[in-house]
Amino acid sequence: MYLLAVLVALLVGLAVGKAWERYKLRDGRWIDRRRLRETPHYMLGLNFLIDNQVDQAIEELTLATSTDTDALEIQMILGNLYRQKGQVGRAINVHQALLQRPDLTTLEQAYVLLCLGLDFRHGGFVDRAIETFHEVLRLDPKNRYALVNLQKLYEEQHQWAEALRVREQVGKIDAGRHPDDRQILGFLRNEIGLEQQRAGHGAAAARTFADAIDADVRTVPAYLNLGDVREQQGNPAGAIEVWERLIAAVPEHAHFALERLERAYRRLGTPHRFADLCRRLIDRDPQGWRARLALARHLASGGQHRAALDQLLDALPHHPHALAIHQQIWEVLAALGFDASLIRRYVELTHEAVFYLDPHICRRCRYRSTEPLWQCPQCHEWNTFVEERLAPAKDTVAAQAIDARL
Ligand SMILES: [Zn+2]
């Protein structure tokens, strides 16, 4: 779908762009572009293209080029269609041949190079793709497609500083119109901070993580990592400050900080602050099961098994499939000597529950992961994972509604 969007955008841009006068001098003769539109193959090809019927689109557009072999935009699109079909070598040949034309305008040259860059990227020729997108930008410095492709290539190479520099240029072009810009800048800064941290530059990493939070207050891993640096520097109070700030800024992701906070409160000799925090989170979101699970673990570790079990049995109806809740219940039941009446309560609650281990799903491409991920390994988008919740088996209509929303 992404490629199709690029194609349609290119097509519309080329069809209406100022660069396209009706008449163009080619090889010393005048060509009437209206003639092209009068052949049925051109319009049929476009319709197949929009319908995503690639083979038929190639067939019709090839027939259309026999009417006007100079039609640059059709050759460009044909090249793109070969790429989409996986025939990268053929796509590269078509686009490179177009670059040999002596009379291309700067804009035309930039568009053909953009297509060629996409061919190289698709074929895995990373260096040539990067070089080609830079060439596009020399001709057309505000070409957003070229910039975004460069950003993704640098990300794939883990060249986070270069990716950030390119994304900042995209942000300038978007001028606040694209809501993802701040989020992506935050995540890229966070990656740079992680590299600094691994290299042992704790102070620099801390500054970069703080910058990531400044770029976007919802950059969850930057809070976690900044707290980790402070903790390593022997500053548990500072770590607690930043983790509590995460919970205030992004309450739906509070659970990421819970284990760390429990450890840090304990280290400061104030473990009761953890139970208080969990109870505040439960009050704010009574359906949230993670705060109940964290509180249950905390209570169990302090020997309060009965209170822990109450929390777990309250959490279970909200998320009957979470294996982590069941495992904690088994531990607590064991600690309570497998009391028959408690086991009966548990069995009644788990009736019809389904167990599963991969509750996180990418909103964009539906990739599933047991762990929550900040960048999708399949579609490479940032911050697209949501927790998938299944209703009990009898309630399949609601489950499908949740599924449809995703
Ligand atoms: Zn994805």
Short mmCIF file of C-alpha atoms and ligand atoms in Angstrom, two decimals:
data_model
loop_
_atom_site.label_atom_id
_atom_site.label_comp_id
_atom_site.label_asym_id
_atom_site.label_seq_id
_atom_site.Cartn_x
_atom_site.Cartn_y
_atom_site.Cartn_z
CA MET A 1 0.00 0.00 0.00
CA TYR A 2 2.88 2.34 0.75
CA LEU A 3 4.35 1.87 -2.71
CA LEU A 4 0.97 2.38 -4.30
CA ALA A 5 0.59 5.63 -2.38
CA VAL A 6 3.98 6.77 -3.69
CA LEU A 7 2.97 5.86 -7.20
CA VAL A 8 -0.35 7.66 -7.05
CA ALA A 9 1.29 10.72 -5.49
CA LEU A 10 3.92 10.75 -8.21
CA LEU A 11 1.31 10.31 -10.84
CA VAL A 12 -0.91 13.11 -9.61
CA GLY A 13 2.09 15.35 -9.08
CA LEU A 14 3.30 14.70 -12.59
CA ALA A 15 -0.08 14.96 -14.24
CA VAL A 16 -0.87 18.39 -12.86
CA GLY A 17 2.61 19.74 -12.15
CA LYS A 18 3.80 22.89 -13.79
CA ALA A 19 6.69 20.93 -15.26
CA TRP A 20 4.28 19.33 -17.66
CA GLU A 21 3.22 21.53 -20.49
CA ARG A 22 0.88 20.02 -23.01
CA TYR A 23 3.49 20.22 -25.72
CA LYS A 24 7.09 19.25 -25.32
CA LEU A 25 9.91 19.30 -27.74
CA ARG A 26 11.48 15.88 -27.95
CA ASP A 27 14.09 14.86 -30.49
CA GLY A 28 13.17 17.85 -32.59
CA ARG A 29 9.46 17.10 -32.91
CA TRP A 30 6.35 18.28 -31.08
CA ILE A 31 4.43 15.68 -29.11
CA ASP A 32 0.80 16.16 -28.24
CA ARG A 33 0.21 14.82 -24.73
CA ARG A 34 -3.49 14.83 -25.36
CA ARG A 35 -2.88 12.06 -27.87
CA LEU A 36 -1.65 9.87 -25.05
CA ARG A 37 -4.78 10.43 -23.04
CA GLU A 38 -6.89 9.53 -26.04
CA THR A 39 -5.57 5.96 -26.17
CA PRO A 40 -7.66 3.62 -24.03
CA HIS A 41 -4.54 1.90 -22.70
CA TYR A 42 -3.39 4.90 -20.69
CA MET A 43 -6.64 5.30 -18.75
CA LEU A 44 -7.10 1.53 -18.41
CA GLY A 45 -3.58 1.24 -17.04
CA LEU A 46 -4.25 3.95 -14.47
CA ASN A 47 -7.45 2.24 -13.37
CA PHE A 48 -5.70 -1.11 -12.94
CA LEU A 49 -3.00 0.71 -11.01
CA ILE A 50 -5.48 2.21 -8.56
CA ASP A 51 -7.08 -1.24 -8.25
CA ASN A 52 -3.65 -2.67 -7.39
CA GLN A 53 -3.81 -5.07 -10.34
CA VAL A 54 -0.14 -4.76 -11.19
CA ASP A 55 0.12 -7.21 -14.10
CA GLN A 56 -2.80 -5.71 -16.02
CA ALA A 57 -1.51 -2.18 -15.32
CA ILE A 58 1.90 -3.11 -16.76
CA GLU A 59 0.27 -4.59 -19.85
CA GLU A 60 -1.91 -1.56 -20.60
CA LEU A 61 0.75 1.05 -19.82
CA THR A 62 3.25 -0.80 -22.04
CA LEU A 63 0.69 -0.62 -24.87
CA ALA A 64 0.23 3.10 -24.14
CA THR A 65 3.99 3.71 -24.51
CA SER A 66 3.84 2.29 -28.03
CA THR A 67 1.70 5.33 -28.90
CA ASP A 68 4.23 7.72 -27.40
CA THR A 69 7.56 6.14 -26.56
CA ASP A 70 8.80 9.38 -25.04
CA ALA A 71 6.17 9.48 -22.32
CA LEU A 72 8.50 9.84 -19.35
CA GLU A 73 5.92 9.45 -16.63
CA ILE A 74 4.63 6.15 -18.02
CA GLN A 75 8.14 4.72 -18.24
CA MET A 76 8.75 5.86 -14.68
CA ILE A 77 5.57 4.18 -13.46
CA LEU A 78 6.35 1.00 -15.39
CA GLY A 79 9.72 0.87 -13.66
CA ASN A 80 7.99 1.30 -10.30
CA LEU A 81 5.57 -1.50 -11.11
CA TYR A 82 8.44 -3.86 -11.96
CA ARG A 83 9.95 -2.99 -8.59
CA GLN A 84 6.65 -3.70 -6.86
CA LYS A 85 6.58 -7.11 -8.53
CA GLY A 86 10.07 -7.80 -7.18
CA GLN A 87 11.82 -7.39 -10.56
CA VAL A 88 14.31 -4.91 -9.15
CA GLY A 89 16.94 -5.34 -11.88
CA ARG A 90 14.41 -4.50 -14.56
CA ALA A 91 13.17 -1.49 -12.59
CA ILE A 92 16.75 -0.21 -12.24
CA ASN A 93 17.34 -0.63 -15.99
CA VAL A 94 14.18 1.32 -16.91
CA HIS A 95 14.96 4.19 -14.52
CA GLN A 96 18.65 4.37 -15.42
CA ALA A 97 17.73 4.51 -19.12
CA LEU A 98 15.45 7.47 -18.41
CA LEU A 99 18.34 9.31 -16.73
CA GLN A 100 20.30 9.09 -20.00
CA ARG A 101 17.80 11.40 -21.73
CA PRO A 102 19.57 14.66 -22.51
CA ASP A 103 16.58 16.98 -22.11
CA LEU A 104 15.32 16.22 -18.59
CA THR A 105 14.36 19.20 -16.47
CA THR A 106 15.77 19.35 -12.94
CA LEU A 107 12.45 18.28 -11.48
CA GLU A 108 12.13 15.34 -13.87
CA GLN A 109 15.65 14.25 -13.04
CA ALA A 110 14.84 14.41 -9.32
CA TYR A 111 11.72 12.27 -9.76
CA VAL A 112 13.54 9.61 -11.78
CA LEU A 113 16.38 9.52 -9.23
CA LEU A 114 13.81 9.11 -6.46
CA CYS A 115 12.40 6.06 -8.26
CA LEU A 116 15.92 4.69 -8.73
CA GLY A 117 16.67 5.23 -5.04
CA LEU A 118 13.55 3.21 -4.16
CA ASP A 119 14.75 0.45 -6.54
CA PHE A 120 18.15 0.31 -4.82
CA ARG A 121 16.53 0.31 -1.37
CA HIS A 122 14.15 -2.46 -2.37
CA GLY A 123 17.02 -4.53 -3.78
CA GLY A 124 19.06 -4.11 -0.59
CA PHE A 125 21.77 -1.92 -2.21
CA VAL A 126 21.99 0.31 0.84
CA ASP A 127 24.98 2.50 -0.09
CA ARG A 128 23.73 3.17 -3.62
CA ALA A 129 20.24 3.95 -2.27
CA ILE A 130 21.66 6.46 0.25
CA GLU A 131 23.81 8.06 -2.46
CA THR A 132 20.84 8.31 -4.85
CA PHE A 133 18.51 9.91 -2.30
CA HIS A 134 21.24 12.47 -1.54
CA GLU A 135 21.38 13.23 -5.27
CA VAL A 136 17.61 13.79 -5.26
CA LEU A 137 18.06 16.27 -2.41
CA ARG A 138 20.79 18.16 -4.26
CA LEU A 139 18.27 18.76 -7.06
CA ASP A 140 15.20 19.15 -4.84
CA PRO A 141 16.26 19.94 -1.23
CA LYS A 142 12.73 19.72 0.19
CA ASN A 143 11.83 16.34 -1.27
CA ARG A 144 10.03 14.69 1.67
CA TYR A 145 10.00 11.20 0.14
CA ALA A 146 13.77 11.25 -0.31
CA LEU A 147 14.27 12.49 3.26
CA VAL A 148 11.97 9.89 4.83
CA ASN A 149 13.63 7.10 2.84
CA LEU A 150 17.06 8.30 3.95
CA GLN A 151 15.86 8.40 7.56
CA LYS A 152 14.66 4.79 7.34
CA LEU A 153 17.90 3.64 5.67
CA TYR A 154 19.99 5.27 8.39
CA GLU A 155 17.75 3.72 11.04
CA GLU A 156 18.24 0.28 9.50
CA GLN A 157 22.02 0.85 9.69
CA HIS A 158 21.64 2.07 13.32
CA GLN A 159 23.17 5.41 12.24
CA TRP A 160 20.90 7.22 14.66
CA ALA A 161 22.59 10.64 14.53
CA GLU A 162 22.26 10.75 10.72
CA ALA A 163 18.64 9.57 10.95
CA LEU A 164 17.93 12.35 13.47
CA ARG A 165 19.56 15.02 11.29
CA VAL A 166 17.44 13.96 8.30
CA ARG A 167 14.25 13.74 10.35
CA GLU A 168 14.81 17.28 11.65
CA GLN A 169 14.76 18.43 8.03
CA VAL A 170 11.46 16.58 7.51
CA GLY A 171 10.13 18.36 10.60
CA LYS A 172 11.04 21.74 9.11
CA ILE A 173 9.17 20.89 5.89
CA ASP A 174 6.14 19.66 7.85
CA ALA A 175 6.15 22.77 10.08
CA GLY A 176 4.09 21.09 12.80
CA ARG A 177 1.48 19.62 10.47
CA HIS A 178 2.64 16.02 10.94
CA PRO A 179 1.82 14.74 14.45
CA ASP A 180 4.44 11.93 14.28
CA ASP A 181 7.41 14.29 13.88
CA ARG A 182 7.95 15.04 17.57
CA GLN A 183 7.49 11.39 18.53
CA ILE A 184 10.06 10.19 15.98
CA LEU A 185 12.57 12.88 17.07
CA GLY A 186 12.09 11.70 20.66
CA PHE A 187 12.71 8.04 19.82
CA LEU A 188 15.76 8.79 17.67
CA ARG A 189 17.32 10.89 20.47
CA ASN A 190 16.62 8.03 22.85
CA GLU A 191 18.58 5.65 20.58
CA ILE A 192 21.52 8.08 20.50
CA GLY A 193 21.40 8.23 24.31
CA LEU A 194 21.51 4.42 24.50
CA GLU A 195 24.66 4.39 22.35
CA GLN A 196 26.29 6.96 24.64
CA GLN A 197 25.26 4.90 27.65
CA ARG A 198 26.75 1.71 26.18
CA ALA A 199 29.98 3.60 25.45
CA GLY A 200 30.14 4.56 29.15
CA HIS A 201 29.33 8.27 28.67
CA GLY A 202 26.68 8.43 31.39
CA ALA A 203 26.50 12.21 31.71
CA ALA A 204 26.13 12.75 27.95
CA ALA A 205 23.54 9.96 27.77
CA ALA A 206 21.53 11.60 30.57
CA ARG A 207 21.48 14.92 28.66
CA THR A 208 20.38 13.16 25.46
CA PHE A 209 17.57 11.27 27.24
CA ALA A 210 16.39 14.58 28.73
CA ASP A 211 16.45 16.08 25.21
CA ALA A 212 14.35 13.15 23.99
CA ILE A 213 11.73 13.89 26.67
CA ASP A 214 11.84 17.59 25.68
CA ALA A 215 11.24 16.62 22.04
CA ASP A 216 8.17 14.63 23.04
CA VAL A 217 6.93 14.11 26.61
CA ARG A 218 5.54 10.73 25.55
CA THR A 219 8.95 9.15 24.79
CA VAL A 220 8.53 6.41 27.40
CA PRO A 221 11.92 4.62 27.05
CA ALA A 222 13.79 7.91 27.51
CA TYR A 223 12.36 8.27 31.06
CA LEU A 224 13.26 4.66 31.86
CA ASN A 225 16.80 5.07 30.53
CA LEU A 226 17.37 8.45 32.20
CA GLY A 227 16.33 6.91 35.51
CA ASP A 228 18.68 3.94 34.92
CA VAL A 229 21.60 6.34 34.35
CA ARG A 230 20.77 8.27 37.53
CA GLU A 231 20.49 5.01 39.48
CA GLN A 232 23.90 3.87 38.18
CA GLN A 233 25.29 7.23 39.23
CA GLY A 234 24.14 6.48 42.79
CA ASN A 235 21.15 8.84 42.65
CA PRO A 236 18.04 6.73 43.40
CA ALA A 237 16.01 9.81 44.39
CA GLY A 238 16.71 11.33 40.95
CA ALA A 239 15.75 8.04 39.31
CA ILE A 240 12.46 7.98 41.23
CA GLU A 241 11.77 11.59 40.21
CA VAL A 242 12.03 10.80 36.48
CA TRP A 243 10.07 7.51 36.69
CA GLU A 244 7.26 9.24 38.61
CA ARG A 245 7.31 11.94 35.92
CA LEU A 246 6.78 9.20 33.31
CA ILE A 247 3.69 8.00 35.17
CA ALA A 248 2.28 11.53 35.33
CA ALA A 249 2.97 12.23 31.63
CA VAL A 250 1.96 8.86 30.13
CA PRO A 251 -0.24 7.13 32.74
CA GLU A 252 -1.32 4.34 30.39
CA HIS A 253 2.34 3.22 30.24
CA ALA A 254 2.91 3.46 34.01
CA HIS A 255 3.61 -0.27 34.28
CA PHE A 256 6.95 0.12 32.47
CA ALA A 257 8.31 1.99 35.51
CA LEU A 258 6.76 -0.14 38.27
CA GLU A 259 9.50 -2.73 38.77
CA ARG A 260 12.17 -0.04 38.77
CA LEU A 261 10.21 2.12 41.23
CA GLU A 262 9.62 -0.78 43.62
CA ARG A 263 13.37 -1.46 43.69
CA ALA A 264 14.28 2.21 44.17
CA TYR A 265 11.70 2.87 46.94
CA ARG A 266 12.99 -0.21 48.76
CA ARG A 267 16.57 1.02 48.40
CA LEU A 268 15.55 4.34 49.96
CA GLY A 269 13.82 2.48 52.81
CA THR A 270 10.32 3.67 51.83
CA PRO A 271 8.64 0.56 50.33
CA HIS A 272 5.17 1.78 51.43
CA ARG A 273 5.40 4.44 48.71
CA PHE A 274 5.16 1.64 46.17
CA ALA A 275 1.92 0.22 47.58
CA ASP A 276 0.49 3.77 47.71
CA LEU A 277 1.45 4.40 44.08
CA CYS A 278 -0.16 1.13 42.92
CA ARG A 279 -3.38 1.94 44.79
CA ARG A 280 -3.50 5.40 43.16
CA LEU A 281 -3.05 3.79 39.73
CA ILE A 282 -5.80 1.24 40.46
CA ASP A 283 -8.16 4.03 41.56
CA ARG A 284 -7.46 5.96 38.37
CA ASP A 285 -7.90 2.95 36.08
CA PRO A 286 -9.88 0.18 37.83
CA GLN A 287 -9.63 -2.03 34.69
CA GLY A 288 -5.85 -1.81 34.54
CA TRP A 289 -4.52 -5.19 35.59
CA ARG A 290 -0.79 -4.43 35.66
CA ALA A 291 -0.91 -2.18 38.73
CA ARG A 292 -2.91 -4.87 40.56
CA LEU A 293 -0.37 -7.53 39.55
CA ALA A 294 2.52 -5.32 40.71
CA LEU A 295 0.78 -4.63 44.02
CA ALA A 296 0.06 -8.35 44.45
CA ARG A 297 3.73 -9.23 43.92
CA HIS A 298 4.72 -6.52 46.36
CA LEU A 299 2.26 -7.77 48.99
CA ALA A 300 3.28 -11.41 48.48
CA SER A 301 6.96 -10.59 48.88
CA GLY A 302 6.03 -9.00 52.22
CA GLY A 303 4.18 -12.19 53.29
CA GLN A 304 0.66 -10.73 52.77
CA HIS A 305 -0.52 -13.62 50.57
CA ARG A 306 -4.24 -13.29 51.26
CA ALA A 307 -4.27 -9.57 50.30
CA ALA A 308 -2.16 -10.42 47.23
CA LEU A 309 -4.67 -13.06 46.13
CA ASP A 310 -7.55 -10.57 46.44
CA GLN A 311 -5.72 -8.17 44.08
CA LEU A 312 -5.02 -10.96 41.59
CA LEU A 313 -8.59 -12.25 41.56
CA ASP A 314 -9.77 -8.65 41.00
CA ALA A 315 -7.36 -8.30 38.06
CA LEU A 316 -8.29 -11.59 36.42
CA PRO A 317 -11.75 -10.66 34.99
CA HIS A 318 -10.18 -7.65 33.22
CA HIS A 319 -7.55 -9.75 31.52
CA PRO A 320 -8.29 -13.48 31.85
CA HIS A 321 -5.60 -14.42 29.30
CA ALA A 322 -2.59 -12.88 31.01
CA LEU A 323 -0.34 -15.77 31.90
CA ALA A 324 1.59 -13.54 34.32
CA ILE A 325 -1.52 -13.17 36.54
CA HIS A 326 -2.15 -16.91 36.59
CA GLN A 327 1.48 -17.71 37.43
CA GLN A 328 1.37 -15.27 40.35
CA ILE A 329 -1.92 -16.80 41.54
CA TRP A 330 -0.36 -20.28 41.53
CA GLU A 331 2.53 -19.02 43.63
CA VAL A 332 0.22 -17.32 46.13
CA LEU A 333 -2.06 -20.38 46.33
CA ALA A 334 1.01 -22.51 47.06
CA ALA A 335 2.05 -20.10 49.80
CA LEU A 336 -1.46 -20.37 51.27
CA GLY A 337 -1.25 -24.19 51.36
CA PHE A 338 -3.71 -24.75 48.45
CA ASP A 339 -6.80 -23.87 50.46
CA ALA A 340 -9.71 -25.66 48.69
CA SER A 341 -12.19 -22.78 48.93
CA LEU A 342 -9.68 -20.31 47.42
CA ILE A 343 -8.92 -22.70 44.56
CA ARG A 344 -12.65 -23.01 43.83
CA ARG A 345 -12.94 -19.20 43.56
CA TYR A 346 -10.05 -19.18 41.13
CA VAL A 347 -11.40 -22.01 38.97
CA GLU A 348 -14.77 -20.27 38.65
CA LEU A 349 -13.10 -17.05 37.49
CA THR A 350 -10.91 -18.77 34.90
CA HIS A 351 -13.78 -20.66 33.31
CA GLU A 352 -13.55 -20.25 29.53
CA ALA A 353 -10.36 -18.20 29.66
CA VAL A 354 -7.82 -18.67 26.87
CA PHE A 355 -4.11 -18.46 27.55
CA TYR A 356 -1.77 -16.78 25.20
CA LEU A 357 1.68 -15.33 25.28
CA ASP A 358 1.88 -12.58 22.66
CA PRO A 359 -0.46 -9.81 23.74
CA HIS A 360 1.24 -6.95 21.81
CA ILE A 361 0.34 -6.13 18.25
CA CYS A 362 1.50 -3.47 15.75
CA ARG A 363 -1.41 -1.21 14.79
CA ARG A 364 0.08 -0.69 11.35
CA CYS A 365 1.10 -4.16 10.14
CA ARG A 366 -0.33 -6.44 12.88
CA TYR A 367 3.08 -7.88 13.80
CA ARG A 368 2.75 -9.70 17.13
CA SER A 369 5.24 -9.64 19.95
CA THR A 370 5.35 -11.03 23.47
CA GLU A 371 7.35 -7.99 24.55
CA PRO A 372 6.18 -4.43 23.90
CA LEU A 373 8.48 -2.90 21.27
CA TRP A 374 9.10 0.75 20.49
CA GLN A 375 9.97 0.17 16.83
CA CYS A 376 8.21 -2.49 14.82
CA PRO A 377 10.68 -5.06 13.40
CA GLN A 378 8.39 -5.66 10.42
CA CYS A 379 7.16 -2.24 9.24
CA HIS A 380 9.81 -0.16 11.12
CA GLU A 381 7.30 2.41 12.39
CA TRP A 382 7.78 3.96 15.82
CA ASN A 383 5.48 3.44 18.80
CA THR A 384 2.77 1.43 17.03
CA PHE A 385 2.30 -1.42 19.55
CA VAL A 386 -0.88 -1.77 21.54
CA GLU A 387 -1.81 -4.49 23.99
CA GLU A 388 -4.29 -6.86 22.47
CA ARG A 389 -7.07 -7.88 24.79
CA LEU A 390 -9.32 -10.81 24.06
CA ALA A 391 -12.67 -11.10 25.74
CA PRO A 392 -13.63 -14.50 27.25
CA ALA A 393 -14.58 -17.08 24.63
CA LYS A 394 -18.33 -16.59 25.06
CA ASP A 395 -18.01 -12.89 24.26
CA THR A 396 -16.70 -13.22 20.71
CA VAL A 397 -18.67 -10.25 19.34
CA ALA A 398 -16.83 -7.87 21.65
CA ALA A 399 -13.53 -9.56 20.76
CA GLN A 400 -14.19 -9.02 17.09
CA ALA A 401 -15.07 -5.39 17.74
CA ILE A 402 -11.68 -4.92 19.45
CA ASP A 403 -10.04 -6.76 16.59
CA ALA A 404 -11.73 -4.54 14.01
CA ARG A 405 -10.58 -1.41 15.83
CA LEU A 406 -6.99 -2.57 15.59
ZN ZN B 1 4.50 -2.96 12.22
#
